[in-house]
């Protein structure tokens, strides 16, 4: 009967409060409080939805309350500075300090154990370099009519709808001040993207928002009209994103406001569906033809695609299509499985897609093996917050990096993990004007700019210490990793890197290439015959 002690105590105190209230008026509060608790307890015992509440009337609500603030208790009192869930306190603090232009030096010594397995570092030189500018740039689309000189650190795709109006404004104004780009996300170009005039990369997803007809198909005329905007510097076809690859999305009708409907080109008050697959192409060759068509319709702006790597034969099929047709994207952005999102199924966030490091190496190796790497630029995204993250990613094969959640931290995000609830406490990931209107545009734009500038200054210092003059000089030989208590290896010695043109001569001694390269097809995303046969054998 101890399960009912809390309810019994409330009943006893209600009776006592009623009796004492005759003599002391202050006990009226006891009548109200314990009366309410008794009503709650009685309802707990009568309802049938929750067994816990029936077995523990009143008391169960204390458990629910503690459980609801569990993430906050762990974040503020339990987790160490290095626990990444998904970003550590140390990572967030570094972004906050740089965004606020505060001192970002560290006292006493590193919190990392330099002898643990997987600890990584970059070796320094006794002859450090002198680098005058931290404004490191990458020329994308050198062969196109309107090439773009991009910063090595930009804002990843985050749509209006996922982020608030003021968050979009602040990101774009910060990008304008720092001369780096702001990816629109697949939600298209909103009025808030246009207000401040910062450089935009227009992401085209499977819903073709901003360039679709009434049936949801790609509309070339609408695309050309939006792409002609001088603010749009590049076009990016989104094949998949890291946090939910292979999964479409639905913005419920209740959330499709007049602004979002106008931005996306969809009817107001109806579900806004983003299909899992594109309707404008169905094969690797058709994908490249679509990319070439967008490049032409945009007036020759650099055009490429973003993908989270999945089945290797699908990527190999795209690579073979490049080889066979000679039609090349100007750039490819590799999005890692560790990428963020406002909302996604737990299984997709935790267990679908290839992490960024492995995906980037495979894409880079393939292009090198086909002797195409010099003609196609590579971007990469996946939990990048610091200058070392940028250096390591470029060393593994990228030309530049994008960050989403890092810039959200610069806006004031506290990692409350409530992006999907529309109750973001900082006004970043919400459409509730009572919340996002308190996000100060001028202050947050300044923080976004400072975060970019100070991170690139740190990158300059890192490169100079290593004796290098430019991020492009970084290679896998510069990043060292402890692989055991007694062994240290560079990334160059840990992983197989292809020689230029190697794929044109023979299948390399590399497990993924040996298994899937020969069977990949430029005219189909379908699995190789042996993989298909294996699937069919399991369904009998």
Coordinates of C-alpha atoms in Angstrom, one line a residue:
X1 CA 0.0 0.0 0.0
X2 CA 3.0 2.3 0.1
X3 CA 2.2 3.1 -3.5
X4 CA -0.7 5.2 -2.3
X5 CA 1.1 7.0 0.5
X6 CA 1.4 10.2 -1.4
X7 CA -2.3 10.3 -2.2
X8 CA -3.2 9.3 1.4
X9 CA -0.9 12.1 2.7
X10 CA -2.7 14.6 0.4
X11 CA -6.1 13.4 1.7
X12 CA -4.9 13.7 5.3
X13 CA -3.5 17.2 4.8
X14 CA -6.8 18.3 3.0
X15 CA -8.8 17.2 6.1
X16 CA -6.3 19.0 8.4
X17 CA -6.3 22.1 6.3
X18 CA -10.1 22.3 6.3
X19 CA -10.1 22.0 10.0
X20 CA -7.4 24.6 10.7
X21 CA -8.8 27.0 8.1
X22 CA -11.7 27.7 10.5
X23 CA -9.1 29.3 12.9
X24 CA -6.3 30.5 10.6
X25 CA -7.1 32.0 7.2
X26 CA -3.7 31.1 5.9
X27 CA -4.7 27.5 5.8
X28 CA -7.1 28.3 3.0
X29 CA -4.0 27.9 0.8
X30 CA -3.6 24.4 2.2
X31 CA -7.2 23.6 1.2
X32 CA -6.6 24.8 -2.4
X33 CA -3.3 23.0 -2.8
X34 CA -4.1 19.7 -1.2
X35 CA -7.6 19.8 -2.7
X36 CA -6.1 20.1 -6.1
X37 CA -3.6 17.3 -5.4
X38 CA -6.5 15.0 -4.2
X39 CA -8.5 15.7 -7.4
X40 CA -5.4 14.8 -9.4
X41 CA -4.8 11.6 -7.4
X42 CA -8.5 10.6 -7.8
X43 CA -8.3 11.2 -11.5
X44 CA -5.1 9.1 -11.7
X45 CA -6.8 6.2 -10.1
X46 CA -9.9 6.4 -12.4
X47 CA -8.1 6.9 -15.7
X48 CA -7.0 3.9 -17.8
X49 CA -4.3 5.3 -20.1
X50 CA -1.4 5.2 -17.7
X51 CA -0.8 2.2 -15.4
X52 CA 2.0 4.1 -13.6
X53 CA -0.5 6.8 -12.6
X54 CA -3.1 4.3 -11.4
X55 CA -0.5 2.5 -9.3
X56 CA 1.2 5.7 -8.0
X57 CA -1.5 8.4 -7.9
X58 CA 0.1 11.9 -7.4
X59 CA 3.6 10.5 -7.0
X60 CA 3.8 9.5 -10.7
X61 CA 3.7 13.2 -11.6
X62 CA 6.9 13.9 -9.7
X63 CA 8.6 11.2 -11.8
X64 CA 7.2 12.8 -15.0
X65 CA 8.4 16.2 -13.9
X66 CA 12.0 15.0 -13.1
X67 CA 12.1 13.0 -16.4
X68 CA 11.1 16.1 -18.4
X69 CA 14.0 18.1 -17.0
X70 CA 16.4 15.2 -17.2
X71 CA 18.3 16.6 -20.3
X72 CA 18.8 19.9 -18.6
X73 CA 20.0 18.3 -15.4
X74 CA 22.5 16.2 -17.3
X75 CA 23.6 19.1 -19.5
X76 CA 24.2 21.5 -16.6
X77 CA 25.3 19.2 -13.8
X78 CA 26.2 15.7 -14.9
X79 CA 27.9 15.8 -18.3
X80 CA 31.6 16.4 -18.5
X81 CA 33.0 19.2 -20.7
X82 CA 34.0 16.6 -23.4
X83 CA 30.7 14.6 -23.6
X84 CA 29.4 15.0 -27.1
X85 CA 25.6 14.8 -27.0
X86 CA 25.6 15.8 -29.7
X87 CA 28.1 18.7 -29.1
X88 CA 30.2 18.9 -26.0
X89 CA 30.2 21.8 -23.6
X90 CA 33.8 22.6 -24.7
X91 CA 32.7 22.8 -28.4
X92 CA 29.8 25.0 -27.6
X93 CA 31.8 27.3 -25.3
X94 CA 34.4 27.8 -28.1
X95 CA 31.7 28.9 -30.5
X96 CA 30.1 31.2 -27.9
X97 CA 33.4 32.8 -27.1
X98 CA 34.4 33.4 -30.7
X99 CA 30.9 34.7 -31.6
X100 CA 31.0 37.2 -28.7
X101 CA 34.5 38.2 -29.6
X102 CA 35.7 37.1 -26.2
X103 CA 39.0 35.6 -25.2
X104 CA 39.1 32.0 -26.4
X105 CA 42.4 30.8 -24.9
X106 CA 42.5 27.8 -22.5
X107 CA 44.2 27.8 -19.1
X108 CA 46.4 25.1 -17.5
X109 CA 46.3 22.4 -20.2
X110 CA 44.2 20.3 -22.4
X111 CA 41.2 18.4 -21.1
X112 CA 41.8 15.7 -23.6
X113 CA 43.9 12.6 -22.8
X114 CA 46.7 12.7 -25.3
X115 CA 47.3 9.0 -24.8
X116 CA 43.8 7.7 -25.5
X117 CA 43.0 5.8 -28.6
X118 CA 41.7 8.1 -31.4
X119 CA 43.3 11.2 -30.0
X120 CA 44.3 13.4 -33.1
X121 CA 46.6 16.3 -33.7
X122 CA 48.5 18.2 -36.4
X123 CA 52.3 18.4 -36.2
X124 CA 53.9 21.8 -36.0
X125 CA 57.0 23.0 -37.8
X126 CA 60.2 24.6 -36.3
X127 CA 60.0 26.9 -39.3
X128 CA 56.5 28.3 -39.0
X129 CA 55.0 30.3 -41.9
X130 CA 53.8 33.9 -41.9
X131 CA 50.3 34.3 -43.4
X132 CA 49.1 37.8 -43.9
X133 CA 45.3 37.1 -44.5
X134 CA 42.9 34.7 -43.0
X135 CA 40.4 35.2 -45.9
X136 CA 41.0 31.8 -47.4
X137 CA 39.1 31.2 -50.7
X138 CA 38.2 28.5 -53.1
X139 CA 37.2 29.2 -56.8
X140 CA 34.2 27.1 -57.7
X141 CA 33.1 26.7 -61.3
X142 CA 36.2 28.1 -62.9
X143 CA 34.9 26.8 -66.3
X144 CA 31.4 28.3 -65.9
X145 CA 30.3 31.7 -67.0
X146 CA 29.9 33.0 -63.5
X147 CA 32.5 31.4 -61.2
X148 CA 32.2 32.0 -57.5
X149 CA 35.0 32.6 -55.0
X150 CA 33.8 30.9 -51.8
X151 CA 35.2 31.1 -48.2
X152 CA 36.5 27.9 -46.8
X153 CA 33.9 28.1 -44.0
X154 CA 30.2 28.7 -44.8
X155 CA 26.7 28.2 -43.5
X156 CA 25.1 24.8 -44.2
X157 CA 21.6 24.3 -45.6
X158 CA 18.9 25.3 -43.0
X159 CA 15.5 26.3 -44.4
X160 CA 13.2 29.1 -43.4
X161 CA 10.5 27.1 -41.6
X162 CA 13.1 25.0 -39.7
X163 CA 14.7 28.3 -38.6
X164 CA 12.9 31.5 -37.6
X165 CA 12.7 34.7 -39.7
X166 CA 15.1 36.5 -37.4
X167 CA 17.6 33.6 -37.4
X168 CA 17.6 33.6 -41.2
X169 CA 18.1 37.4 -41.3
X170 CA 21.0 37.3 -38.8
X171 CA 22.7 34.4 -40.6
X172 CA 22.5 36.2 -43.9
X173 CA 23.7 39.5 -42.6
X174 CA 26.6 37.8 -40.9
X175 CA 27.4 36.1 -44.2
X176 CA 27.2 39.5 -46.0
X177 CA 29.6 41.1 -43.5
X178 CA 32.1 38.2 -43.7
X179 CA 31.8 37.6 -47.4
X180 CA 30.9 33.9 -47.1
X181 CA 27.8 32.1 -48.3
X182 CA 24.5 31.1 -46.7
X183 CA 22.9 27.9 -48.1
X184 CA 19.1 28.4 -48.2
X185 CA 18.2 24.8 -47.5
X186 CA 15.5 23.1 -49.6
X187 CA 12.8 25.4 -48.3
X188 CA 13.8 27.9 -51.1
X189 CA 14.6 31.6 -50.9
X190 CA 12.5 33.5 -48.4
X191 CA 12.1 37.2 -48.2
X192 CA 14.3 37.0 -45.1
X193 CA 17.1 35.6 -47.1
X194 CA 16.9 38.6 -49.5
X195 CA 16.7 41.4 -46.9
X196 CA 20.4 41.7 -46.1
X197 CA 21.9 40.8 -49.4
X198 CA 24.4 38.1 -48.3
X199 CA 25.6 35.5 -50.8
X200 CA 23.2 32.6 -51.3
X201 CA 23.5 29.0 -52.5
X202 CA 20.1 28.0 -53.6
X203 CA 19.4 24.4 -52.6
X204 CA 16.9 22.5 -54.9
X205 CA 15.4 19.5 -53.1
X206 CA 12.9 16.9 -54.3
X207 CA 10.0 19.2 -53.6
X208 CA 11.4 21.8 -56.0
X209 CA 10.3 24.6 -53.7
X210 CA 10.5 27.9 -55.4
X211 CA 10.7 26.3 -58.8
X212 CA 7.8 23.9 -59.0
X213 CA 4.5 23.8 -60.9
X214 CA 1.1 23.1 -59.4
X215 CA 1.7 19.4 -59.5
X216 CA 5.0 19.6 -57.7
X217 CA 7.2 19.0 -60.7
X218 CA 10.2 21.1 -61.7
X219 CA 9.3 24.3 -63.5
X220 CA 12.2 25.7 -65.6
X221 CA 10.7 29.2 -65.9
X222 CA 10.2 29.7 -62.2
X223 CA 13.7 28.4 -61.6
X224 CA 15.3 30.7 -64.1
X225 CA 13.4 33.7 -62.6
X226 CA 14.7 33.0 -59.1
X227 CA 18.2 31.9 -60.2
X228 CA 18.8 35.1 -62.1
X229 CA 18.9 37.0 -58.7
X230 CA 22.5 38.4 -58.4
X231 CA 22.4 37.4 -54.7
X232 CA 22.2 33.7 -55.8
X233 CA 25.8 32.6 -56.4
X234 CA 25.5 28.9 -56.8
X235 CA 22.9 26.2 -57.4
X236 CA 22.9 23.0 -55.3
X237 CA 20.7 19.9 -56.0
X238 CA 20.0 18.1 -52.8
X239 CA 20.0 14.3 -53.3
X240 CA 20.0 13.5 -49.6
X241 CA 21.0 15.0 -46.3
X242 CA 23.0 13.4 -43.5
X243 CA 20.5 13.4 -40.7
X244 CA 17.7 11.7 -42.7
X245 CA 19.1 10.3 -46.0
X246 CA 16.5 8.6 -48.2
X247 CA 13.7 10.1 -46.3
X248 CA 11.3 12.8 -47.5
X249 CA 9.5 15.2 -45.3
X250 CA 6.0 16.7 -44.6
X251 CA 5.4 20.1 -43.3
X252 CA 1.8 19.8 -41.8
X253 CA -0.9 22.1 -43.2
X254 CA -1.2 23.9 -39.9
X255 CA 2.4 25.1 -40.2
X256 CA 2.2 26.2 -43.9
X257 CA 1.7 29.9 -43.2
X258 CA 1.2 32.5 -45.9
X259 CA 4.9 33.3 -45.9
X260 CA 6.0 29.7 -46.2
X261 CA 3.5 29.0 -48.9
X262 CA 4.7 32.0 -50.9
X263 CA 8.3 31.1 -50.4
X264 CA 7.9 27.4 -51.4
X265 CA 5.3 28.0 -54.1
X266 CA 2.8 25.7 -52.4
X267 CA -0.9 26.1 -51.5
X268 CA -1.5 27.6 -48.0
X269 CA -3.2 25.3 -45.6
X270 CA -2.3 22.1 -47.3
X271 CA 0.4 19.6 -46.3
X272 CA 3.7 20.5 -47.9
X273 CA 5.3 17.2 -49.1
X274 CA 9.0 16.8 -49.9
X275 CA 9.2 13.4 -51.6
X276 CA 12.0 11.0 -50.8
X277 CA 13.1 10.9 -54.5
X278 CA 13.4 13.4 -57.3
X279 CA 11.0 13.3 -60.2
X280 CA 13.2 15.3 -62.6
X281 CA 15.7 12.4 -63.1
X282 CA 15.9 8.7 -62.4
X283 CA 19.4 7.6 -63.4
X284 CA 23.0 8.9 -62.8
X285 CA 23.2 10.2 -66.4
X286 CA 19.8 12.0 -66.0
X287 CA 21.1 13.6 -62.8
X288 CA 24.1 15.1 -64.5
X289 CA 21.9 16.3 -67.4
X290 CA 19.7 18.0 -64.8
X291 CA 22.7 19.7 -63.2
X292 CA 23.8 20.9 -66.7
X293 CA 20.3 22.2 -67.4
X294 CA 20.2 24.1 -64.2
X295 CA 23.6 25.6 -64.9
X296 CA 22.3 26.8 -68.3
X297 CA 19.0 28.1 -66.9
X298 CA 20.8 30.0 -64.2
X299 CA 23.0 31.9 -66.7
X300 CA 26.1 29.8 -66.1
X301 CA 26.3 29.9 -62.3
X302 CA 28.3 27.1 -60.6
X303 CA 25.9 24.1 -60.2
X304 CA 26.5 20.9 -58.3
X305 CA 24.8 18.5 -55.9
X306 CA 24.8 17.5 -52.2
X307 CA 24.6 13.9 -51.0
X308 CA 24.9 11.8 -48.0
X309 CA 26.6 8.6 -49.1
X310 CA 24.7 5.4 -49.0
X311 CA 25.0 2.4 -51.3
X312 CA 28.5 2.7 -52.9
X313 CA 27.3 1.5 -56.3
X314 CA 25.0 4.5 -56.6
X315 CA 27.8 7.0 -56.1
X316 CA 30.0 4.9 -58.4
X317 CA 27.2 5.1 -61.0
X318 CA 27.2 8.9 -60.8
X319 CA 31.0 8.9 -61.1
X320 CA 30.9 6.5 -64.2
X321 CA 28.2 8.8 -65.7
X322 CA 30.7 11.7 -65.4
X323 CA 33.4 9.6 -67.0
X324 CA 31.1 8.4 -69.9
X325 CA 29.3 11.7 -70.7
X326 CA 31.9 14.3 -69.8
X327 CA 29.1 16.2 -68.1
X328 CA 30.5 17.4 -64.7
X329 CA 29.1 19.2 -61.7
X330 CA 31.1 22.2 -60.7
X331 CA 31.0 21.0 -57.1
X332 CA 29.8 18.2 -54.8
X333 CA 29.0 18.7 -51.1
X334 CA 29.4 15.6 -48.9
X335 CA 27.0 15.6 -46.0
X336 CA 27.9 13.2 -43.1
X337 CA 25.5 11.0 -41.2
X338 CA 26.3 13.0 -38.1
X339 CA 24.6 16.0 -39.7
X340 CA 21.8 17.9 -37.9
X341 CA 18.2 18.4 -38.5
X342 CA 15.1 20.0 -37.0
X343 CA 13.3 16.7 -36.8
X344 CA 13.9 13.1 -38.1
X345 CA 13.1 9.6 -37.2
X346 CA 15.4 8.3 -34.5
X347 CA 16.5 5.3 -36.6
X348 CA 17.6 7.6 -39.4
X349 CA 19.5 10.0 -37.1
X350 CA 21.3 7.1 -35.3
X351 CA 21.8 4.4 -37.9
X352 CA 21.3 5.5 -41.6
X353 CA 24.0 6.8 -43.9
X354 CA 27.8 7.0 -44.0
X355 CA 29.6 9.3 -41.6
X356 CA 31.3 12.3 -43.2
X357 CA 34.9 11.2 -42.9
X358 CA 34.4 7.9 -44.7
X359 CA 32.1 9.4 -47.2
X360 CA 34.4 12.2 -48.0
X361 CA 37.4 9.9 -48.5
X362 CA 35.4 7.7 -50.9
X363 CA 34.1 10.6 -53.0
X364 CA 37.6 12.2 -53.1
X365 CA 39.3 8.9 -54.0
X366 CA 36.8 8.2 -56.8
X367 CA 37.4 11.6 -58.4
X368 CA 41.1 11.3 -58.0
X369 CA 41.0 7.8 -59.5
X370 CA 39.1 9.2 -62.5
X371 CA 41.5 12.1 -62.9
X372 CA 38.5 14.5 -62.3
X373 CA 39.4 15.9 -58.9
X374 CA 41.0 19.1 -60.2
X375 CA 37.8 19.9 -62.2
X376 CA 35.3 19.3 -59.4
X377 CA 35.4 21.1 -56.0
X378 CA 34.4 19.3 -52.8
X379 CA 32.6 20.7 -49.8
X380 CA 31.9 18.8 -46.6
X381 CA 29.6 19.1 -43.6
X382 CA 29.3 17.2 -40.4
X383 CA 29.8 18.5 -36.8
X384 CA 32.4 21.1 -37.7
X385 CA 32.9 23.9 -35.1
X386 CA 36.6 24.6 -34.8
X387 CA 39.6 25.5 -36.9
X388 CA 41.0 22.0 -36.3
X389 CA 37.8 20.4 -37.6
X390 CA 38.2 22.5 -40.8
X391 CA 41.9 21.6 -41.2
X392 CA 41.2 17.9 -40.7
X393 CA 38.3 17.8 -43.1
X394 CA 40.3 19.6 -45.8
X395 CA 43.2 17.3 -45.1
X396 CA 40.9 14.3 -45.9
X397 CA 40.0 15.7 -49.3
X398 CA 37.6 18.7 -49.0
X399 CA 38.2 22.1 -50.5
X400 CA 35.9 23.9 -48.0
X401 CA 33.6 23.2 -45.1
X402 CA 30.0 24.0 -44.1
X403 CA 28.5 24.2 -40.7
X404 CA 24.9 24.4 -39.5
X405 CA 24.7 23.8 -35.8
X406 CA 28.0 25.7 -35.2
X407 CA 26.4 28.8 -36.7
X408 CA 23.2 28.1 -34.7
X409 CA 25.4 28.2 -31.5
X410 CA 26.7 31.6 -32.7
X411 CA 23.0 32.8 -32.9
X412 CA 22.6 31.7 -29.3
X413 CA 21.3 28.1 -29.5
X414 CA 21.8 26.3 -26.2
X415 CA 21.3 22.8 -27.5
X416 CA 18.0 22.4 -25.7
X417 CA 17.1 19.7 -28.2
X418 CA 13.6 21.2 -28.7
X419 CA 13.9 22.1 -32.4
X420 CA 11.0 19.8 -33.3
X421 CA 8.6 21.2 -30.7
X422 CA 8.4 24.9 -32.0
X423 CA 9.3 25.9 -28.5
X424 CA 13.0 26.8 -29.0
X425 CA 13.9 28.8 -26.0
X426 CA 16.3 31.1 -27.9
X427 CA 14.1 31.9 -30.9
X428 CA 16.4 30.2 -33.4
X429 CA 14.4 27.1 -34.4
X430 CA 10.8 28.2 -34.0
X431 CA 8.0 29.9 -36.0
X432 CA 6.4 31.3 -32.8
X433 CA 6.8 35.1 -33.2
X434 CA 6.5 35.5 -29.4
X435 CA 9.8 33.7 -29.2
X436 CA 11.8 34.6 -32.4
X437 CA 11.0 38.3 -32.2
X438 CA 13.2 38.5 -29.1
X439 CA 16.2 37.3 -31.2
X440 CA 18.0 40.6 -31.8
X441 CA 19.0 40.8 -35.4
X442 CA 21.9 43.3 -35.1
X443 CA 23.5 41.5 -32.2
X444 CA 23.2 38.0 -33.6
X445 CA 24.4 39.0 -37.1
X446 CA 27.5 40.4 -35.4
X447 CA 28.1 37.2 -33.5
X448 CA 27.7 35.1 -36.7
X449 CA 30.3 37.4 -38.4
X450 CA 32.7 37.2 -35.4
X451 CA 32.4 33.4 -35.2
X452 CA 33.4 33.1 -38.9
X453 CA 36.2 35.6 -38.6
X454 CA 37.7 34.3 -35.4
X455 CA 37.6 30.7 -36.5
X456 CA 39.4 31.5 -39.7
X457 CA 42.0 33.5 -37.7
X458 CA 42.5 30.3 -35.7
X459 CA 42.8 28.3 -38.9
X460 CA 45.5 30.8 -40.1
X461 CA 47.5 30.3 -36.8
X462 CA 47.1 26.5 -37.1
X463 CA 48.4 26.5 -40.7
X464 CA 51.2 28.9 -39.9
X465 CA 52.3 26.7 -37.0
X466 CA 52.4 23.7 -39.3
X467 CA 54.6 25.6 -41.8
X468 CA 51.8 25.9 -44.4
X469 CA 50.6 28.9 -46.3
X470 CA 47.1 27.9 -47.4
X471 CA 44.5 25.2 -46.5
X472 CA 44.9 23.7 -49.9
X473 CA 48.3 22.5 -48.9
X474 CA 46.8 20.3 -46.2
X475 CA 46.9 16.5 -46.8
X476 CA 46.2 13.3 -44.8
X477 CA 49.9 13.2 -43.9
X478 CA 49.4 16.2 -41.7
X479 CA 46.8 14.7 -39.3
X480 CA 48.2 12.2 -36.8
X481 CA 46.0 9.7 -34.8
X482 CA 46.9 7.5 -31.9
X483 CA 45.6 4.0 -32.9
X484 CA 46.8 2.2 -29.7
X485 CA 48.7 2.9 -26.6
X486 CA 52.0 2.4 -28.4
X487 CA 51.2 3.3 -32.1
X488 CA 50.7 6.5 -33.9
X489 CA 49.7 6.7 -37.6
X490 CA 49.0 9.5 -40.0
X491 CA 45.7 9.5 -41.9
X492 CA 47.8 9.0 -45.1
X493 CA 49.2 5.7 -43.7
X494 CA 45.9 4.6 -42.2
X495 CA 43.8 4.8 -45.3
X496 CA 44.3 3.8 -48.9
X497 CA 44.4 6.9 -51.2
X498 CA 44.2 6.4 -54.9
X499 CA 46.7 7.7 -57.5
X500 CA 45.5 10.2 -60.2
X501 CA 43.9 8.2 -63.0
X502 CA 44.2 4.8 -61.2
X503 CA 40.5 3.9 -61.8
X504 CA 41.0 4.4 -65.5
X505 CA 43.7 1.7 -65.5
X506 CA 42.4 -1.0 -63.1
X507 CA 40.3 -1.6 -60.0
X508 CA 42.4 -0.6 -57.1
X509 CA 43.2 -2.8 -54.1
X510 CA 40.5 -1.1 -52.0
X511 CA 37.6 -3.2 -50.6
X512 CA 34.7 -0.9 -51.7
X513 CA 36.1 -0.4 -55.2
X514 CA 36.9 -4.1 -55.6
X515 CA 33.4 -5.1 -54.6
X516 CA 31.3 -2.5 -56.4
X517 CA 33.1 -0.4 -59.0
X518 CA 33.0 -2.9 -61.9
X519 CA 29.2 -3.5 -61.5
X520 CA 28.2 0.1 -61.1
X521 CA 26.2 1.5 -64.0
X522 CA 25.9 5.0 -65.4
X523 CA 22.4 4.4 -66.6
X524 CA 20.9 3.0 -63.4
X525 CA 20.9 3.4 -59.6
X526 CA 19.8 -0.2 -59.3
X527 CA 22.0 -2.6 -57.3
X528 CA 24.4 -5.0 -59.1
X529 CA 22.9 -8.3 -60.2
X530 CA 24.6 -10.3 -57.4
X531 CA 23.3 -7.9 -54.8
X532 CA 19.8 -8.1 -56.2
X533 CA 20.0 -11.9 -56.3
X534 CA 21.1 -11.9 -52.7
X535 CA 18.1 -9.8 -51.7
X536 CA 15.7 -12.1 -53.6
X537 CA 17.1 -15.2 -52.0
X538 CA 16.2 -13.8 -48.6
X539 CA 12.7 -13.0 -49.6
X540 CA 11.8 -16.6 -50.6

